[in-house]
Coordinates of C-alpha atoms and ligand atoms in Angstrom, one line a residue:
X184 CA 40.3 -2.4 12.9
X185 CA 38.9 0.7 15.0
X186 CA 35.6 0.5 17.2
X187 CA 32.8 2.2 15.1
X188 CA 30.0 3.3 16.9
X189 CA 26.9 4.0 15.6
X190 CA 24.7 7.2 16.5
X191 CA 20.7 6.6 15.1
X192 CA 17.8 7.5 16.3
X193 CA 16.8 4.6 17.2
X194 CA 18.5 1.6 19.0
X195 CA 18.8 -2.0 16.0
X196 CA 16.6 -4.0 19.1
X197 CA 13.2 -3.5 20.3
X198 CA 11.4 -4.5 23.1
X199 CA 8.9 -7.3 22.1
X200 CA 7.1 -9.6 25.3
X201 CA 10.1 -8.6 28.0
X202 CA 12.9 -9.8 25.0
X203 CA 15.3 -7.4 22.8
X204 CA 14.7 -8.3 19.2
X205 CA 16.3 -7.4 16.5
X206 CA 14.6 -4.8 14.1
X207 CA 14.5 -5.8 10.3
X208 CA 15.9 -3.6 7.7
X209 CA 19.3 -3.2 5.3
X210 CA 20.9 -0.4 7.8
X211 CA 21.3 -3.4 10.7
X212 CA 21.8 -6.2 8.7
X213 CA 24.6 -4.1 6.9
X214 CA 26.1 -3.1 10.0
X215 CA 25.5 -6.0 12.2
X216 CA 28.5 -8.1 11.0
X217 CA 30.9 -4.9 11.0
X218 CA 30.0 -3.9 14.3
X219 CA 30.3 -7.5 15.6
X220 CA 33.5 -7.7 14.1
X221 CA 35.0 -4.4 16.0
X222 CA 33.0 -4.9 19.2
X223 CA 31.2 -2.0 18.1
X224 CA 28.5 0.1 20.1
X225 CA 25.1 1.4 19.2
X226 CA 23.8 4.5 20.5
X227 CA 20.0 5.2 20.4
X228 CA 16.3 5.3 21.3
X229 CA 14.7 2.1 23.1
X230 CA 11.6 3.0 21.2
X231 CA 9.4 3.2 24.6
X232 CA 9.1 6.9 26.5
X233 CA 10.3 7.4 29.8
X234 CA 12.3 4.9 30.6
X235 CA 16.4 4.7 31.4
X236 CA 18.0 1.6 30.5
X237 CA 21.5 0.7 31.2
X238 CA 23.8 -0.4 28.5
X239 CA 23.3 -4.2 27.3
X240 CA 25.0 -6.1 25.0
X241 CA 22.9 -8.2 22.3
X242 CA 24.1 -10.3 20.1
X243 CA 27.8 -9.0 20.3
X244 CA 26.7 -5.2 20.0
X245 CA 26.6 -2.8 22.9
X246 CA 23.5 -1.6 23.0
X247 CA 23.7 2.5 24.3
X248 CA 19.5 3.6 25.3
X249 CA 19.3 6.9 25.3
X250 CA 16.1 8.0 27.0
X251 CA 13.4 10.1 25.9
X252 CA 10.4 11.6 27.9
X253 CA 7.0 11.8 25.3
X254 CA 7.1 15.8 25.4
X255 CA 10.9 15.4 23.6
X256 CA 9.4 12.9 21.2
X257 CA 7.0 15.2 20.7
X258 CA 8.5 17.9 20.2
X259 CA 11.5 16.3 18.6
X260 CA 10.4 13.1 16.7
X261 CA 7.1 14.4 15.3
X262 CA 7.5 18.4 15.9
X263 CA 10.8 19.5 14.3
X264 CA 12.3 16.0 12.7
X265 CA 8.6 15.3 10.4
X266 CA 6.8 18.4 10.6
X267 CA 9.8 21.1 9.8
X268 CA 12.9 18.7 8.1
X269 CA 11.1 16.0 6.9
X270 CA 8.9 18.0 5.0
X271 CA 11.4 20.5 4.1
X272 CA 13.9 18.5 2.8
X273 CA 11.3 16.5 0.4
X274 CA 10.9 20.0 -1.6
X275 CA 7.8 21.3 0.4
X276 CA 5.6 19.0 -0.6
X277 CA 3.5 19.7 2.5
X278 CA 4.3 23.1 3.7
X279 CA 6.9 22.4 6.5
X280 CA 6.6 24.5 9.9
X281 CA 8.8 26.0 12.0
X282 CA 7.9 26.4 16.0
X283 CA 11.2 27.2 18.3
X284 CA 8.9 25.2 20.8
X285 CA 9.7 22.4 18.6
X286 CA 14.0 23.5 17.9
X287 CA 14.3 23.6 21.5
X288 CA 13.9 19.9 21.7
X289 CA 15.5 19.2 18.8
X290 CA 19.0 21.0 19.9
X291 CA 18.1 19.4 23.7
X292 CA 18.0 16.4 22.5
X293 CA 20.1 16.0 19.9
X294 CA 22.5 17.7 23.1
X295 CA 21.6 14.4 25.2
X296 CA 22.5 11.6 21.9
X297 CA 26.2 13.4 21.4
X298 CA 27.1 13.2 25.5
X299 CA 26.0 9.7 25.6
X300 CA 28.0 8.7 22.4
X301 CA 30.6 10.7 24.1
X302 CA 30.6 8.7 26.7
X303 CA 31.0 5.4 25.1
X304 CA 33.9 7.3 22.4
X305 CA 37.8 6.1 23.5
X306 CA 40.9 6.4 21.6
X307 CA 40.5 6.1 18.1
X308 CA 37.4 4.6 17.7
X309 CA 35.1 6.6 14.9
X310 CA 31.5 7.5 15.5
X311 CA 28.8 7.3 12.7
X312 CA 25.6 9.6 13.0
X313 CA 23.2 8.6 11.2
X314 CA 20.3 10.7 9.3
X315 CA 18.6 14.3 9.7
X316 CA 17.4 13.7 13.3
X317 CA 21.0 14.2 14.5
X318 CA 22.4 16.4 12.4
X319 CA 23.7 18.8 15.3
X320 CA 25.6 16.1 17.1
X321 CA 28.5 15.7 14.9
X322 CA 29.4 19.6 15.9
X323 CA 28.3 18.8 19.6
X324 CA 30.3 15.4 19.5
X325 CA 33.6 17.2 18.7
X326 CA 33.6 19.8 21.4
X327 CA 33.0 16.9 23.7
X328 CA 35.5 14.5 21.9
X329 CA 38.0 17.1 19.5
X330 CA 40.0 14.3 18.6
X331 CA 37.2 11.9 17.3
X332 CA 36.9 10.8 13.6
X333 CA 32.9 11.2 13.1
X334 CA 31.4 10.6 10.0
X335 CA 27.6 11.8 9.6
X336 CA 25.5 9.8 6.9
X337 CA 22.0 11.8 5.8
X338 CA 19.0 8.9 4.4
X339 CA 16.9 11.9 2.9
X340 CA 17.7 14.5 0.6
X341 CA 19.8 17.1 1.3
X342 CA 17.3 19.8 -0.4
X343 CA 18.7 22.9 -2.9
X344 CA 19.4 26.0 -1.3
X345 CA 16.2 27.6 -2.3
X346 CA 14.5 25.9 0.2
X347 CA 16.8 25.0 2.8
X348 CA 17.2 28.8 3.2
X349 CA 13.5 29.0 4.6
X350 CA 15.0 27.4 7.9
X351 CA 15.3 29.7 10.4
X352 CA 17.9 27.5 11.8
X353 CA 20.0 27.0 8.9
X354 CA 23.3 28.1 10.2
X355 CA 22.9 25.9 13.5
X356 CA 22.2 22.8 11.2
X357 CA 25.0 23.1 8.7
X358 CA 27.4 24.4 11.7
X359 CA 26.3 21.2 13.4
X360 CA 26.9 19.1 10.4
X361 CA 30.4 20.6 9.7
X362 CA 31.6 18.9 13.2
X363 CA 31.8 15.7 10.9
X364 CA 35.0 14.6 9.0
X365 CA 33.2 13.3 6.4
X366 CA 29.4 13.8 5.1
X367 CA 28.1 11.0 3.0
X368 CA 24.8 11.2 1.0
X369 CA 22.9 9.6 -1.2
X370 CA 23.2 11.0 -4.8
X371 CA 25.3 13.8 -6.5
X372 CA 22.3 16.7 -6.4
X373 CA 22.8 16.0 -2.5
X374 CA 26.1 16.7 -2.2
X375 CA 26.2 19.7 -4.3
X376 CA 23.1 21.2 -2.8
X377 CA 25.1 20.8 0.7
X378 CA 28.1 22.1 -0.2
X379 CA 26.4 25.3 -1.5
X380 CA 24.4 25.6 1.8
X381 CA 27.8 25.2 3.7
X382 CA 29.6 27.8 1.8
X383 CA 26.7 30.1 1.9
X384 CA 25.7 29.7 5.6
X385 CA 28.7 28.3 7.5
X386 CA 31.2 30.1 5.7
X387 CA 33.1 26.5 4.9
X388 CA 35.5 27.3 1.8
X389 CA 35.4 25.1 -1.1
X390 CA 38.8 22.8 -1.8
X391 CA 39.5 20.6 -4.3
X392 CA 38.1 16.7 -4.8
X393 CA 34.8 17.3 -2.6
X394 CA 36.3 18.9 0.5
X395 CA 35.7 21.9 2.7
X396 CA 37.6 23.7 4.9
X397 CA 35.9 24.7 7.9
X398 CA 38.0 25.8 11.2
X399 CA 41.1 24.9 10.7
X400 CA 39.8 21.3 9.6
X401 CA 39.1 19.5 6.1
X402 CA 35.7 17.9 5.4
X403 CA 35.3 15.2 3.3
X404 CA 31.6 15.6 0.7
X405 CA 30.9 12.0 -0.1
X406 CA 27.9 10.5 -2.7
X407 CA 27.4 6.5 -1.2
X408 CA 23.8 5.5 -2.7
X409 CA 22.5 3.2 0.3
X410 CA 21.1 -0.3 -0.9
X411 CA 20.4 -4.0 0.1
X412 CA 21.5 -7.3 0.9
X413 CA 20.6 -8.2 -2.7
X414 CA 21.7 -12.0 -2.1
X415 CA 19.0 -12.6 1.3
X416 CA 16.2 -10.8 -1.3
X417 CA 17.3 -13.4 -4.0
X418 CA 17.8 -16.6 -2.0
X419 CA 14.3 -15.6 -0.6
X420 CA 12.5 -15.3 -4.0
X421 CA 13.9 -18.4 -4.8
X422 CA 12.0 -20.0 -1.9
X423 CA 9.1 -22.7 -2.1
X424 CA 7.2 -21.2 0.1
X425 CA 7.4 -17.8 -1.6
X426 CA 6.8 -19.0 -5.1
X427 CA 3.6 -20.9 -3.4
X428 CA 2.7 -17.7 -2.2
X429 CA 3.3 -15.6 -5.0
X430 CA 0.7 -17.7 -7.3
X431 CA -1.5 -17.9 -4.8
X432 CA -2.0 -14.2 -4.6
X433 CA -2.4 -13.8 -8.6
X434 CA -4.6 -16.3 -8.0
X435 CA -6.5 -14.2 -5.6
X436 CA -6.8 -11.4 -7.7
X437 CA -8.1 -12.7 -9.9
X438 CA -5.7 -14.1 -12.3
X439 CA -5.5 -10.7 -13.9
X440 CA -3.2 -10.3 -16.6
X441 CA -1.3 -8.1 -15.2
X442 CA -0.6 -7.2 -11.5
X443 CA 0.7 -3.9 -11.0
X444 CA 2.1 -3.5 -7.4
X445 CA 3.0 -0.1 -4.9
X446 CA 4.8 -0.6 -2.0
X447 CA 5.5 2.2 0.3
X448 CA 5.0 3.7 3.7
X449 CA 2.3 5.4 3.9
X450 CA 3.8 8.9 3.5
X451 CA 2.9 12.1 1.3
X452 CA 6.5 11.8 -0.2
X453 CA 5.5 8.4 -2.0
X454 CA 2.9 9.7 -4.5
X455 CA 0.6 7.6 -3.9
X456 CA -2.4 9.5 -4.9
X457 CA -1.3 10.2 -8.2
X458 CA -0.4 6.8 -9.1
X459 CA -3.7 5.6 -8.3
X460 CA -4.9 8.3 -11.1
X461 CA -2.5 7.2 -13.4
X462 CA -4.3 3.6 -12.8
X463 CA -7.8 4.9 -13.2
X464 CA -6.8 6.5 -16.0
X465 CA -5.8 3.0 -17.4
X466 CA -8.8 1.5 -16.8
X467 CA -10.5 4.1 -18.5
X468 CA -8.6 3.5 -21.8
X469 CA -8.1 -0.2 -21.6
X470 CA -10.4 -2.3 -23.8
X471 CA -10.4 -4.7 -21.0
X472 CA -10.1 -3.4 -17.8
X473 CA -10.5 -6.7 -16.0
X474 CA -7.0 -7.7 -17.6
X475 CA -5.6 -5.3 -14.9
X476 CA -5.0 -5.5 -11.1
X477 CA -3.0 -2.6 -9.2
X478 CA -2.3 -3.6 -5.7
X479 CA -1.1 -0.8 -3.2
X480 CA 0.6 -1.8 -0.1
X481 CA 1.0 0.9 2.4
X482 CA 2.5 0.9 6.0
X483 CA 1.1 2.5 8.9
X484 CA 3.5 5.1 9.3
X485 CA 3.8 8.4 11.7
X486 CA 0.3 8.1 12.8
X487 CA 0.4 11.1 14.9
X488 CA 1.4 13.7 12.7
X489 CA -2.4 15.5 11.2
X490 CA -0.5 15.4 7.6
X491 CA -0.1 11.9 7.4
X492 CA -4.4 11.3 8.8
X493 CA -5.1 13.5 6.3
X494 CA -3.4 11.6 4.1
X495 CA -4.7 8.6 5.0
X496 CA -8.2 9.3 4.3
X497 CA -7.6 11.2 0.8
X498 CA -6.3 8.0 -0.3
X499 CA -9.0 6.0 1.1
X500 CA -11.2 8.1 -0.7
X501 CA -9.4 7.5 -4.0
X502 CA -9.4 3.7 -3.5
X503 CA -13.0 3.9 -2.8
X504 CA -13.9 6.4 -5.5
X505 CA -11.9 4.5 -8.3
X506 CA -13.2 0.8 -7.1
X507 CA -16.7 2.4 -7.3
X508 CA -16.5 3.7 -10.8
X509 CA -14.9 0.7 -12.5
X510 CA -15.5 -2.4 -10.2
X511 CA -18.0 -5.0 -10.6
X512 CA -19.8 -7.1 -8.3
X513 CA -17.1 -9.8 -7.1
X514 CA -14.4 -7.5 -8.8
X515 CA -12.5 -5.1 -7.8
X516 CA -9.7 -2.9 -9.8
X517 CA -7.8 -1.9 -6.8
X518 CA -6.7 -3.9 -4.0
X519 CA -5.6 -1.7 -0.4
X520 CA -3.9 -3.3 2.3
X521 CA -2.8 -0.9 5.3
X522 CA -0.5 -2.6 7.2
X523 CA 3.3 -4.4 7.1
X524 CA 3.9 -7.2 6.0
X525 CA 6.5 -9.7 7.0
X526 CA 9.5 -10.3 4.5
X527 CA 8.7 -13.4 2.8
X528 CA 5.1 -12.1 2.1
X529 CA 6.1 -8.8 1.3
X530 CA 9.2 -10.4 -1.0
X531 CA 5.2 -12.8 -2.4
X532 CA 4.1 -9.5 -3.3
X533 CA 7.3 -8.8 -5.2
X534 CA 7.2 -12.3 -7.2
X535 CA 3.9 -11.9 -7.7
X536 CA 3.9 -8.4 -9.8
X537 CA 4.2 -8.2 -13.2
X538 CA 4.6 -4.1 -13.2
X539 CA 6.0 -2.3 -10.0
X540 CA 4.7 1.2 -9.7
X541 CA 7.9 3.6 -7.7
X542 CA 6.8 7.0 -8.1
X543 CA 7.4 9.2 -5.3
X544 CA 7.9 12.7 -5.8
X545 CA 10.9 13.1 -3.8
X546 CA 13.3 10.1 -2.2
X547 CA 16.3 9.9 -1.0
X548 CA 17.0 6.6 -2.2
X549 CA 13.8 4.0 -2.3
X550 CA 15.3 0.6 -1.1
X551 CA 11.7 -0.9 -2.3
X552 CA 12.5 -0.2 -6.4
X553 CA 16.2 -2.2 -5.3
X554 CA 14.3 -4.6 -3.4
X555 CA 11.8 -5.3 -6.3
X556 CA 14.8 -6.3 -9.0
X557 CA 16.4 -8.3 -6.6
X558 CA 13.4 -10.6 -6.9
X559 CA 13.1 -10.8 -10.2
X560 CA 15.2 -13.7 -10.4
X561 CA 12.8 -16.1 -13.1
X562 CA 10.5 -13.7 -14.7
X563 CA 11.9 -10.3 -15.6
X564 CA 8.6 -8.0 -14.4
X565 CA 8.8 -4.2 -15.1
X566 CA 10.2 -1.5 -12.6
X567 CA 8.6 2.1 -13.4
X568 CA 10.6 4.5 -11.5
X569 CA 10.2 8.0 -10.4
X570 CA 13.0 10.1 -11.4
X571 CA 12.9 12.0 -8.4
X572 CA 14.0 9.1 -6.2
X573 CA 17.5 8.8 -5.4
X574 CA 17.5 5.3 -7.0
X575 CA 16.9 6.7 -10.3
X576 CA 20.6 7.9 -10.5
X577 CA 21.6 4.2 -10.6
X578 CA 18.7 1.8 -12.2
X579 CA 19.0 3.9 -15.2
X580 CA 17.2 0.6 -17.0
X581 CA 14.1 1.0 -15.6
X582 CA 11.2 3.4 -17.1
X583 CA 11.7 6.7 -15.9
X584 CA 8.7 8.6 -15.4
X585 CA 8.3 12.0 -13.9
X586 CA 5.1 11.2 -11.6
X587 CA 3.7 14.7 -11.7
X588 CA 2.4 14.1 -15.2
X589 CA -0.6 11.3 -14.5
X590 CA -0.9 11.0 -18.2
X591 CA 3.0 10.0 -18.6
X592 CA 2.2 7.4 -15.7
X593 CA -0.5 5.8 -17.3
X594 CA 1.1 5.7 -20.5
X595 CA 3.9 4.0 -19.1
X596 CA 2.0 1.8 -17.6
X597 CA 0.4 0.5 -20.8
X598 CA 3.8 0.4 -22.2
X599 CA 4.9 -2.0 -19.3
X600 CA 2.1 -3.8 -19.6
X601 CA 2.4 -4.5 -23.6
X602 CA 6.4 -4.8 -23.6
X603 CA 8.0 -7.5 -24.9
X604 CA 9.9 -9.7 -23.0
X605 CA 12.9 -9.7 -24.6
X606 CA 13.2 -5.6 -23.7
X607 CA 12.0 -6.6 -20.3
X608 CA 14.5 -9.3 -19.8
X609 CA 17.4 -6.5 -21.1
X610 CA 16.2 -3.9 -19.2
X611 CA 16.1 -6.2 -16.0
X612 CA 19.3 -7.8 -16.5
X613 CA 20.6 -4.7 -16.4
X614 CA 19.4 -3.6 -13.1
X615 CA 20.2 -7.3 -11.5
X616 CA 23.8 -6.0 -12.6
X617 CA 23.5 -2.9 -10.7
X618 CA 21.7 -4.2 -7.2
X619 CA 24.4 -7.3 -7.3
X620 CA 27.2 -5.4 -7.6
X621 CA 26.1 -2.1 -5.5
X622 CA 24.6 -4.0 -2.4
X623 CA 24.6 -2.8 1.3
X624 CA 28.1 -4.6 2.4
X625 CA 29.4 -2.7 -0.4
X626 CA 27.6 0.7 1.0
X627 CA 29.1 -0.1 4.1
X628 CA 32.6 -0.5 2.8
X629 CA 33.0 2.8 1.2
X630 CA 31.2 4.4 4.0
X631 CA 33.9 3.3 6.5
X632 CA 36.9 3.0 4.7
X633 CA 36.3 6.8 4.1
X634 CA 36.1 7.2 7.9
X635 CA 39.3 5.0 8.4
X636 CA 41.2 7.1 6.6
X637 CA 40.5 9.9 8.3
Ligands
ADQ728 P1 11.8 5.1 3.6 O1 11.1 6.4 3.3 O2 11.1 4.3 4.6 O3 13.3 5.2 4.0 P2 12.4 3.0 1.5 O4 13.8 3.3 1.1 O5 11.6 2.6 0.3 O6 11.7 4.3 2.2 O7 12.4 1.9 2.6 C1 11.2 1.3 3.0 C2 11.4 -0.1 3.6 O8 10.2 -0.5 4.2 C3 11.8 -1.1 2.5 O9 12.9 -1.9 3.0 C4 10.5 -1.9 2.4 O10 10.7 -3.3 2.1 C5 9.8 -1.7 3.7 N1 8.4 -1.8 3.5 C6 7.7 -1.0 2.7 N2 6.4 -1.4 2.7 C7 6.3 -2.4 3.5 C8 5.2 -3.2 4.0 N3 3.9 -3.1 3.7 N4 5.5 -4.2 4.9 C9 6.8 -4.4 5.3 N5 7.8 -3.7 4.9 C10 7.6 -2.7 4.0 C11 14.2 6.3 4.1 C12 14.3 7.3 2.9 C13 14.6 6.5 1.7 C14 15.9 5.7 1.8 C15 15.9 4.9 3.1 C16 17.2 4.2 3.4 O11 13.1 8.0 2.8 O12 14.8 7.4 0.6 O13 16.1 4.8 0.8 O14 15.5 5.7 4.2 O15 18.3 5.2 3.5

């Protein structure tokens, strides 16, 4: 098998008391055992500013820093990545801006990731970029490498063409991108919406079966929905301990009848101001409002960026303003925990809910809607799902709600509450199908046997 190395923004370790650990999440624990397997290297941030590290191995991976001063994440991480793509590419939600003080960093850096990945690139190894912070170093890569195989996989949206063409760097980004053999995304819209951009701004011609030609080379468009280890979420649910937990926190609220959960990072992207409506508007037609608990779990999440403080205290506000109109004394409606929680907690949480509430108005995928059927192993629960979320394109089983209509929400909501569990169980054994047989190996396999046969 070839060496694959990985390009991301950030390194899969992290510096915790003086010791690399390994970060949590479905991206290293997919790609862990590959890259093991091919003695494969990662290329990325440490995490901490202002610091050069030499290459390490841990646990069978080599380990590639790549430093960064704190202007360049400034400028690059929170300026151009989440204040001009981020926002950009998740239809304008917040108006996205555009400062060349903040593309300077972006190209400089993005510059510094492909001549370190470069350096680490022999022979016929492939190199894997991962996501819209690096989308100039597959062009960047190949003038430093022209032989390479480099496949370029993008977590967010790849936005229609309407708005893309707002960027005043379009034709850099999608020049950049076309460096790549193959571009995977998440869902279908993606890949069309890119392959109009490319035609439109980079000139690439259209071929037949997804491909692009592009200067004297063939691209390869690719759909390859990202998901979970589906069997670690269910051998977890399964757990003592969890189950414990689970009843424990119904218990805690309250018994209610009905737990209705949100996960999320705490992001604008999420909705999770109008799904907190949708609730009060629940309450507000329920005959007994007590029979209802909505839990929202949000993590701390790009603290620095003034979009995501604002939004912060607007939904602070909400939780305050709804738990004021329809609490009690020793009852709340609404239950708001700001912070992470560890797996088996947040996989309690997941046990625990009878309705989970997914209703962001843009996502590239959402792993937590995949994460939530994967734990409905004994009681089938509910998923309500956004259909703006990339997931949507697969759990076609769940309730599919469009989360700009608060009304719709709440409806569906009552519905979830009320349905029978017979239609549950149908509707959820439908999705278990899905997230068992899509997981994250099989993500990884189509992502790299596309690049192997290149
Ligand atoms: P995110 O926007 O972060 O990811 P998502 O896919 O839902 O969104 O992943 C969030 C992850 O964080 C999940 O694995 C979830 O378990 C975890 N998480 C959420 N709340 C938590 C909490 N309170 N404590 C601990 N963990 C929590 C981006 C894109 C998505 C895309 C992924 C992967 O925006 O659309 O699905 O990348 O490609």
């Amino acid at each position: 098998m070839r060496r694959i190395i990985v390009i991301a923004n950030r390194l899969p370790v992290a510096l915790k008391d003086d010791q690399w650990v390994t970060s949590p999440g479905g991206l290293v624990r997919a790609l862990e055992p590959v890259l093991q397997r091919v003695n494969g290297s990662w290329v990325g941030w440490s995490g901490d500013t202002d610091m050069e590290l030499e290459p390490f191995e841990h646990d069978g991976i080599e380990q590639v820093p790549v430093p960064l001063s704190s202007a360049e994440l400034d400028g690059f991480y929170y300026g151009f990545c989440n204040s001009s793509l981020w926002p950009l590419y998740h239809d304008a939600i917040v108006a996205p801006e555009f400062h060349r003080h903040q593309w300077h960093p972006y190209v400089r850096v993005n510059r510094r990731y492909a001549e370190y990945a470069a350096e680490v690139l022999h022979g016929d190894d492939v190199a894997w970029v991962q996501d819209y912070q690096l989308q100039l170093v597959p062009s960047m890569l190949r003038e430093l490498r022209p032989d390479a195989t480099i496949g370029f996989y993008l977590h967010i949206p790849f936005p229609p063409i309407e708005l893309f063409a707002r960027l005043p760097w379009r034709r850099q980004i999608i020049e950049g991108l076309l460096g790549a053999d193959v571009l995977a995304f998440q869902t279908r819209a993606s890949v069309r919406n890119f392959a109009q951009a490319a035609r439109k701004y980079g000139r690439a011609e259209p071929q037949a079966r997804s491909q692009l030609a592009w200067q004297g080379r063939t691209i390869t468009l690719q759909r390859a929905p990202i998901a979970i280890d589906t069997a670690h979420f269910e051998t977890l649910a399964q757990s003592h301990s969890v189950r414990t937990r689970a009843a424990e926190l119904r218990h805690e609220m309250g018994d209610a009848k009905r737990i209705i959960l949100g996960v999320d990072r705490l992001d604008y992207t999420k909705g999770i101001d109008l799904r907190l409506k949708a609730f009060a508007g629940l309450l507000e037609r329920a005959q007994e409002p007590r029979e209802y608990a909505f839990v929202q779990v949000a993590v701390p999440s790009r603290e620095d960026v003034p979009a995501y403080q604002d939004l912060r205290a607007e939904i602070e506000q909400l939780v305050g303003r709804i738990n004021g109109d329809h609490g009690e004394p020793g009852w709340s409606p609404v239950s708001y925990l700001y912070r992470s929680l560890d797996l088996e907690e947040l996989i309690a949480y997941y046990v625990a809910a009878d309705v989970m509430l997914v209703t962001p108005l843009r996502d590239g995928m959402n792993l937590v809607a995949k994460e939530y059927v994967a734990t409905r192993v004994k009681d089938p629960g509910v998923l309500i799902l956004s259909e703006f979320a990339g997931a949507a394109e697969q759990l076609r089983s769940a309730l599919v709600v469009n989360p700009h209509d608060v009304d719709e929400v709440t409806a569906t909501i009552y519905r979830a509450a009320v349905m029978e569990r017979r239609e549950a169980r149908v509707r959820m054994q439908r999705l278990r199908r899905t997230v068992r047989k899509e997981d994250v190996f099989e993500w990884a396999r189509i992502c790299l046997a596309m690049l192997d046969a290149v």
